[in-house]
Coordinates of C-alpha atoms and ligand atoms in Angstrom, one line a residue:
X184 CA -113.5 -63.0 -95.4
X185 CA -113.3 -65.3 -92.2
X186 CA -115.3 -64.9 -89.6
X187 CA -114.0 -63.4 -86.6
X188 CA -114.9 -63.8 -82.9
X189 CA -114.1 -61.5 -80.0
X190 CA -114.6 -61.1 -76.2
X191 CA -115.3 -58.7 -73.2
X192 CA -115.4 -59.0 -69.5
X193 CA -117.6 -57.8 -67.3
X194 CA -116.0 -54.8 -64.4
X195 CA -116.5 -53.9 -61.1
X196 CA -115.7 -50.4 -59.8
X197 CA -113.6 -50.3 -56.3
X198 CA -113.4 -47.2 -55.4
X199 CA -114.7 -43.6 -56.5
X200 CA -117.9 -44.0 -58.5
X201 CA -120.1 -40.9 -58.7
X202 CA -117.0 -38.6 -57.6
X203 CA -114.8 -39.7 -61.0
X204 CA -117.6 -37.7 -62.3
X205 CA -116.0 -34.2 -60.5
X206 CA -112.3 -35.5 -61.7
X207 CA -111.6 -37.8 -58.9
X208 CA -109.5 -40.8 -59.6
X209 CA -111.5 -44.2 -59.2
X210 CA -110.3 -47.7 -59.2
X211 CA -112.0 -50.4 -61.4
X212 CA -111.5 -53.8 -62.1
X213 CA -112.2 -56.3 -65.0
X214 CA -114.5 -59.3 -63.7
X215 CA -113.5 -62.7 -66.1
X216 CA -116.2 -65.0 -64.8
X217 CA -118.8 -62.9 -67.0
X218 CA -118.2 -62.1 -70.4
X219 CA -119.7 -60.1 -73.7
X220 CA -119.2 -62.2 -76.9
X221 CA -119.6 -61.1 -80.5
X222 CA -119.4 -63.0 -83.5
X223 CA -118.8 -61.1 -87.2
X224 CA -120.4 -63.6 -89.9
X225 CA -119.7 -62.7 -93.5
X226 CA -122.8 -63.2 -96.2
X227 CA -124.0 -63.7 -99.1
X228 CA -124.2 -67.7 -98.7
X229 CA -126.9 -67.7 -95.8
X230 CA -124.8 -69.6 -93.1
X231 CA -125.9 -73.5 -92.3
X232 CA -127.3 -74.2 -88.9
X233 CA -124.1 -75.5 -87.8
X234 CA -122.0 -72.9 -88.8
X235 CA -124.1 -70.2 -87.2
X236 CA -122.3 -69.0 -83.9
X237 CA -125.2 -69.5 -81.3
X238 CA -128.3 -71.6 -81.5
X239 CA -130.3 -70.4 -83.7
X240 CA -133.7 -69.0 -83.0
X241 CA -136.7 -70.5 -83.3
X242 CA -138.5 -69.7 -86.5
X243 CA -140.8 -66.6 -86.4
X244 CA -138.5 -65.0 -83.9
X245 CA -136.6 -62.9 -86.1
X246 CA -137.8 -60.2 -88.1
X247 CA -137.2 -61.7 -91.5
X248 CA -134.7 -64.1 -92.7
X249 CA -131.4 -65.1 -91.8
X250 CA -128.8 -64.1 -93.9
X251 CA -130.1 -63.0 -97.4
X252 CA -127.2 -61.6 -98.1
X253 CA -126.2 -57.7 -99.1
X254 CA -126.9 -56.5 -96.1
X255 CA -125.8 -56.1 -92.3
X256 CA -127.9 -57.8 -89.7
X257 CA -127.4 -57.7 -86.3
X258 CA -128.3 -60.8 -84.1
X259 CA -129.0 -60.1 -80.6
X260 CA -129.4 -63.7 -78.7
X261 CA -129.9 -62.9 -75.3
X262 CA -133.1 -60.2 -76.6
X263 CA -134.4 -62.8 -79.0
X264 CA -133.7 -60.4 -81.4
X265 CA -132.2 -59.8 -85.0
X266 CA -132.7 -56.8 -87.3
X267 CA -131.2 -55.3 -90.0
X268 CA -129.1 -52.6 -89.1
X269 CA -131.0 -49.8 -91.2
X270 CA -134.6 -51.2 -89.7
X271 CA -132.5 -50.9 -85.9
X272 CA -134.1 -48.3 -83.6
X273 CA -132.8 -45.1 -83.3
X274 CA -131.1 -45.2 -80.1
X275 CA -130.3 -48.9 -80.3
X276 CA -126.7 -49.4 -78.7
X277 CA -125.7 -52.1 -80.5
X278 CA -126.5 -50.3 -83.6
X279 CA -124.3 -47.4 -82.6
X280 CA -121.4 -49.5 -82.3
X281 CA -121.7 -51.0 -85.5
X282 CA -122.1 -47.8 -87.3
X283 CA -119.2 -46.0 -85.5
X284 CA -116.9 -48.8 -86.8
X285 CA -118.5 -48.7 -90.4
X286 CA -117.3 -45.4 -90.1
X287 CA -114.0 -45.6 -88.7
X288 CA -112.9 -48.9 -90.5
X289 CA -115.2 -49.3 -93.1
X290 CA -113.5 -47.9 -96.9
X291 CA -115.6 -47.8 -99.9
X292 CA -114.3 -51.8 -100.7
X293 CA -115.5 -52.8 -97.2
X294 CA -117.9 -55.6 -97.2
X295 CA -121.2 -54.6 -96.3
X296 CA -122.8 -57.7 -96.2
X297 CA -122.5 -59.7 -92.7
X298 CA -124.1 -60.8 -89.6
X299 CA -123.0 -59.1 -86.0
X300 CA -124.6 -62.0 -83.1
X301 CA -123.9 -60.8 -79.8
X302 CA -124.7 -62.6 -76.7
X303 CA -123.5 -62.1 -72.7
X304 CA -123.4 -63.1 -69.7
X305 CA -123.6 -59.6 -67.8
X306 CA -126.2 -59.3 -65.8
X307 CA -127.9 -56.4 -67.4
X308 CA -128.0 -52.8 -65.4
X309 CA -126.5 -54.0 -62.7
X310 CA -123.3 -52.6 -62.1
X311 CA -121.5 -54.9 -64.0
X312 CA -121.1 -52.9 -67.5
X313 CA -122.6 -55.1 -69.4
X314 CA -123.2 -52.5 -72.1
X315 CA -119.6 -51.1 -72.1
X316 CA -118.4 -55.4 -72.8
X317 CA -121.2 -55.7 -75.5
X318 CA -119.9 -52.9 -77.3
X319 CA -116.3 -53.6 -76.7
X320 CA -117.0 -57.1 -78.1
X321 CA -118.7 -55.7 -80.9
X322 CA -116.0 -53.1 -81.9
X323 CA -112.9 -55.5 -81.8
X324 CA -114.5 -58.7 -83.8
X325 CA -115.9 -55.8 -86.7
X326 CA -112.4 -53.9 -87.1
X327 CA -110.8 -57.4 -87.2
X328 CA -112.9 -58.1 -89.7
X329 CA -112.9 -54.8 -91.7
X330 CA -108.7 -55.7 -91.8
X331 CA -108.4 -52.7 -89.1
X332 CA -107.6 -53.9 -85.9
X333 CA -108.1 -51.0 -83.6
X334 CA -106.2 -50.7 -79.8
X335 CA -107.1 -51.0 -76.7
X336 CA -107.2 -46.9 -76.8
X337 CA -109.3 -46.6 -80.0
X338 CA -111.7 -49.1 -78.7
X339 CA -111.9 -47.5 -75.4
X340 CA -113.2 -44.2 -77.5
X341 CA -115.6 -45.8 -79.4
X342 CA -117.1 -47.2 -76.3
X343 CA -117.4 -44.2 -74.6
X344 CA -119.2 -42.4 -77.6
X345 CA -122.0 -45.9 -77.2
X346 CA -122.0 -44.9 -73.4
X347 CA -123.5 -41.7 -74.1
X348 CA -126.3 -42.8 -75.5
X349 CA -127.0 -44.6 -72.6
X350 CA -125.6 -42.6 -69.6
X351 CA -125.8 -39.3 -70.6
X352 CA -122.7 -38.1 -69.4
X353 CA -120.5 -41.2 -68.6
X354 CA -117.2 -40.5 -66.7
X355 CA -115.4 -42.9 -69.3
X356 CA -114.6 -45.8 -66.6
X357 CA -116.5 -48.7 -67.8
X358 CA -115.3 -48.6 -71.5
X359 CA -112.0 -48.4 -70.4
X360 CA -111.5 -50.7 -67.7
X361 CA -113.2 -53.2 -70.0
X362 CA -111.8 -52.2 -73.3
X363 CA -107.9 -52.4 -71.6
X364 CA -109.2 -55.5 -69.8
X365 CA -106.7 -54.7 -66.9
X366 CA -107.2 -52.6 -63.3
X367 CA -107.4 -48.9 -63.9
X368 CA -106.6 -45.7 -62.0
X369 CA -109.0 -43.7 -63.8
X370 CA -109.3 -39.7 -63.8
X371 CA -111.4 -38.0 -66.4
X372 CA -109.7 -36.5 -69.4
X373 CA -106.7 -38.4 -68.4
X374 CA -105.0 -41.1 -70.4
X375 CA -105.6 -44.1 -68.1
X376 CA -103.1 -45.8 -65.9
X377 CA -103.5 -49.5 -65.7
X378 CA -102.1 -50.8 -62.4
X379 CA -100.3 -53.8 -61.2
X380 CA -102.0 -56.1 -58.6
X381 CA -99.2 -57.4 -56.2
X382 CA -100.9 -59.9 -54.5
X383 CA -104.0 -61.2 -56.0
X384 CA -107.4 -60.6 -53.6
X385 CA -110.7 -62.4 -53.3
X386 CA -114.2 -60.2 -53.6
X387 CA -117.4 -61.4 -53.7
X388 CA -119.9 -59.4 -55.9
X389 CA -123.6 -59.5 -54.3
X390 CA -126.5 -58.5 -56.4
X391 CA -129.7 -56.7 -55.1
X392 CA -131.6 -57.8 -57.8
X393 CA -133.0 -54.6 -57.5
X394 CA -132.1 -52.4 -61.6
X395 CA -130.7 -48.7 -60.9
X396 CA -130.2 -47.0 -63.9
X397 CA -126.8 -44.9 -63.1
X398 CA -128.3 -42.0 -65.8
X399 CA -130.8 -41.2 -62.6
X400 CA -128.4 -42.0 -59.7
X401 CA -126.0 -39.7 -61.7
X402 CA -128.5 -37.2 -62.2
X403 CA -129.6 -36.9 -58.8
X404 CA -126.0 -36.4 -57.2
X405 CA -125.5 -33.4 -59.6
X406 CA -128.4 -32.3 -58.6
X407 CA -127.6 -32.6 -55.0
X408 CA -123.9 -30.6 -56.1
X409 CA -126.2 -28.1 -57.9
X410 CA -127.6 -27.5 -54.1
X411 CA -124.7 -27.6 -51.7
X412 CA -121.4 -27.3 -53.6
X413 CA -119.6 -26.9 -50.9
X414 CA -120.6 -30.4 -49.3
X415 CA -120.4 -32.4 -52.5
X416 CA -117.2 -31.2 -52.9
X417 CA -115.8 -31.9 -49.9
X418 CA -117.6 -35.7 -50.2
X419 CA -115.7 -36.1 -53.8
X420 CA -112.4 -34.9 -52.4
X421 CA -112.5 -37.8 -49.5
X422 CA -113.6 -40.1 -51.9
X423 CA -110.7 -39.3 -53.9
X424 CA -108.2 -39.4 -51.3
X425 CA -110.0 -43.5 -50.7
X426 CA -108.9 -44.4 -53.9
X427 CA -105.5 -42.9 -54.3
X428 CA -104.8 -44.6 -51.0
X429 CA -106.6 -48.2 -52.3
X430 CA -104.1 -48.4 -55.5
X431 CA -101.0 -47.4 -53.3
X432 CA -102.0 -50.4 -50.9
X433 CA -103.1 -52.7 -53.7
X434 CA -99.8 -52.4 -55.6
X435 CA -98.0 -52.8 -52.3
X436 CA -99.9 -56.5 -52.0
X437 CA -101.8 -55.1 -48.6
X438 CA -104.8 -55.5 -50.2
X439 CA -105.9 -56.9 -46.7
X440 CA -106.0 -53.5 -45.7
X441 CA -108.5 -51.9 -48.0
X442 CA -111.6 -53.3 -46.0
X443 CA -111.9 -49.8 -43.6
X444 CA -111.5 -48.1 -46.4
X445 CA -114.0 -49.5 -48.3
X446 CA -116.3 -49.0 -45.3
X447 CA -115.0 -45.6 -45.3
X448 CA -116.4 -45.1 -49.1
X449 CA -120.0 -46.6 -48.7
X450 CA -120.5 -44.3 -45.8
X451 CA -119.6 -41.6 -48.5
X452 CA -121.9 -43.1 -51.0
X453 CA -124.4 -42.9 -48.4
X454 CA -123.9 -39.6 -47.6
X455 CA -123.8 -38.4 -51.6
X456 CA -127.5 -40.4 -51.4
X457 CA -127.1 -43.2 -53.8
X458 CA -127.2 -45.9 -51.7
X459 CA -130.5 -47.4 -50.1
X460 CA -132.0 -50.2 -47.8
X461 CA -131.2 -53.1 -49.9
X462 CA -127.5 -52.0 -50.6
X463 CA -127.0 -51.3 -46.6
X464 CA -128.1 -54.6 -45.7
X465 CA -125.9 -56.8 -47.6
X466 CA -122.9 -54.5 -46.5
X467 CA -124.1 -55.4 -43.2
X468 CA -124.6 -58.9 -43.5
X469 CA -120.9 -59.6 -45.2
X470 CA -119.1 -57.6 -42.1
X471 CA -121.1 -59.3 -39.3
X472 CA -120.1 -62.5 -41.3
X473 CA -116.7 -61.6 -41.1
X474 CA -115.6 -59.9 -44.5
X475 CA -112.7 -57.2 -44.4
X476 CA -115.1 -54.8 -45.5
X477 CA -117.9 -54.1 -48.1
X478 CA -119.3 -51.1 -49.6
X479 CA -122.1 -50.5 -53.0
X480 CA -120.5 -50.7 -56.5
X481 CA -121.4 -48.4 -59.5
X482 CA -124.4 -45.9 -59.7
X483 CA -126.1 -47.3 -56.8
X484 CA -129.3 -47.6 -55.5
X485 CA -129.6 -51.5 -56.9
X486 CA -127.2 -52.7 -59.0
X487 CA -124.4 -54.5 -56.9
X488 CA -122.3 -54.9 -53.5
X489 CA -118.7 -56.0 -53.2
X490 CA -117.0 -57.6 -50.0
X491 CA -113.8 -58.1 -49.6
X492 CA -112.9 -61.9 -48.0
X493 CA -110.4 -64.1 -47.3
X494 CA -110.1 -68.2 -48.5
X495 CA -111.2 -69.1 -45.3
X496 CA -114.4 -66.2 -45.1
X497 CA -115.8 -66.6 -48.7
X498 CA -118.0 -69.6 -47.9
X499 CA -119.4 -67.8 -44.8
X500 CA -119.8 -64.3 -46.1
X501 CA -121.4 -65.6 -49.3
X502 CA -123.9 -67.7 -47.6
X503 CA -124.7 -64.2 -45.6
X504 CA -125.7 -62.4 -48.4
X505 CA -127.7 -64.7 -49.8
X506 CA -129.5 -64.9 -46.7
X507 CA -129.7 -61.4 -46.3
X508 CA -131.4 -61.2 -50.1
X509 CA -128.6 -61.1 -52.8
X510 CA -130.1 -62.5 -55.4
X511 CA -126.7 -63.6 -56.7
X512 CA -123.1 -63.6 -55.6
X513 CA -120.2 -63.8 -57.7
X514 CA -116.9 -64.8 -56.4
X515 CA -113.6 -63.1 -58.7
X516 CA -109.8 -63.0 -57.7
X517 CA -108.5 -60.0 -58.5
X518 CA -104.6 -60.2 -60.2
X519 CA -105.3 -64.0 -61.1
X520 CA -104.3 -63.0 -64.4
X521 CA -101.8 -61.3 -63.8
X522 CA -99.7 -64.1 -62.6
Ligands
PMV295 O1 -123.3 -48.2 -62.7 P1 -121.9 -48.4 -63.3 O2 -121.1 -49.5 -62.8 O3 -121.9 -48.3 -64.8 O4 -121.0 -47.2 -62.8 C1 -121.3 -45.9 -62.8 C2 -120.2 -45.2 -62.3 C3 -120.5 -43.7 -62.0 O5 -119.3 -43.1 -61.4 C4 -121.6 -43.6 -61.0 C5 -120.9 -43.0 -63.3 C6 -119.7 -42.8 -64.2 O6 -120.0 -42.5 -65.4 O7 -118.6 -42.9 -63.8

């Protein structure tokens, strides 16, 4: 038994979050520059120092010792954390993962005595999907291990069954865009559809600094559907229509284009209630500094912006946000890696 390493990127949504909840199609994209790692150790022989995948901890950090052997351990580096999996707590994530892959890939001859160390990147509950990665990360380097490489499909599902445990009712987006790795046309129910990116595009990713759990943001629009049906309705439908329009331009290489549109789906966001001061401002402060357009990005409320900028506006816009209280801003290309 070897052990085996795998990765996740972090993904932005583009268009249609919060109405990809009510079957509208949504756009999302992977984001390279932050990544999930996890790292499948086999025991008994406790591991050396060197060979271990991340620095270790420092001694009295973990709850009990490295590697005894006969067991599985999880390692979580950026809590400070490692466990056993049968001491983890009931609704821990990265537990769930583990045990949904024991389960799918794991025979009676399957070792059960390894180390899963996980460690990201991702800013946490920020838009970014961190979770979606850490389990996708997890889920690949364990059925490589187990001898049962699963797809990009079967790892999407196992995802999305981790998601619940967090979200609630997630629409399914952020475990597949990441699982897939690619840009999505997402619809709910619907196998995905990854899309091709004709001519790569620049976006800057602003943070709030400000954490929105989506579970609430998600909670209150259905709450607000529960109300006025008719309205929400008619918001999701526009929404919808943003995004089937965004992939037709995006695979066209106009992606130039998509900045009213954008504008065009914040103001919907707005009106569904789940943006809020913080968001508004740094919308406001990448189109005064001469982005295409901007709008929020996932669940809302917090959590992160996106503008859409050219070579020669990236510097400017960027040093906007900032001013205007991002507390961090990512730059990505979107169809680099396509090329
Ligand atoms: O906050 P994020 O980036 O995980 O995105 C949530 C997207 C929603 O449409 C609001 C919810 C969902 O499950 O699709």
């Amino acid at each position: 038994m070897k052990p085996v390493r795998a990765s996740a990127p972090g993904k932005i949504i583009l268009f249609g979050e919060h109405a990809v909840v009510y079957g509208q199609p949504a756009l999302a994209v992977p984001v390279t520059q932050v990544q999930a790692e996890a790292w499948v150790q086999p025991h008994p022989s406790p591991p050396s120092p060197a060979s271990r995948p991340f620095p270790p901890l420092s001694a009295g950090e973990g709850e009990g010792e490295w590697g005894t052997g006969g067991e599985i351990w999880i390692d979580a580096q950026d809590l400070r954390r490692r466990y056993r999996l049968d001491a983890a707590r009931p609704n821990d994530p990265l537990a769930a993962a583990v045990r949904l892959v024991l389960d799918r890939c794991g025979g009676p001859q399957a070792p059960r005595a390894f180390t899963v160390a996980v460690r990201s990147t991702i800013p946490i509950a920020s838009g970014l999907g961190s979770g979606a990665a850490v389990s996708t990360a997890i889920v690949r380097a364990l059925s490589a291990f187990l001898g049962q490489p699963l797809t990009d499909a079967e790892v999407s599902a196992i995802v999305f069954e981790t998601e619940r445990w967090l979200h609630g009712t997630p629409s399914g987006i952020d475990n597949t865009v990441i699982a897939y790795a690619r840009p999505v046309y997402f619809v709910k129910g619907r196998p995905p559809e990854p899309f091709s990116v004709a001519a790569p595009f620049r976006l800057l990713i602003a943070d709030t600094g400000l954490p929105s759990p989506t579970r609430i943001t998600v909670g209150d629009v259905r709450a607000g559907w529960q109300r006025e049906p008719e309205r929400y309705n008619a918001l999701f439908e526009q929404v919808g229509q943003l995004a089937r329009t965004a992939r037709g331009l995006i695979e066209a290489g106009q992606a130039g284009a998509l900045g009213p549109l954008m504008i065009q789906n914040h103001d919907l966001l707005r009106a569904l209630g789940v943006s809020c001061q913080a968001l508004d401002a740094l919308v406001e402060a990448a189109q005064s500094a001469g982005a295409l357009g901007a709008k929020l990005s996932g669940g809302g409320r917090g959590g992160n912006m996106l503008a859409l900028v050219t070579d020669e506006t990236a510097a400017g816009v960027e040093a906007a946000l900032l001013r205007a209280g991002a507390k961090r801003v990512l730059g990505t290309i979107v169809g680099a890696e396509d090329r």
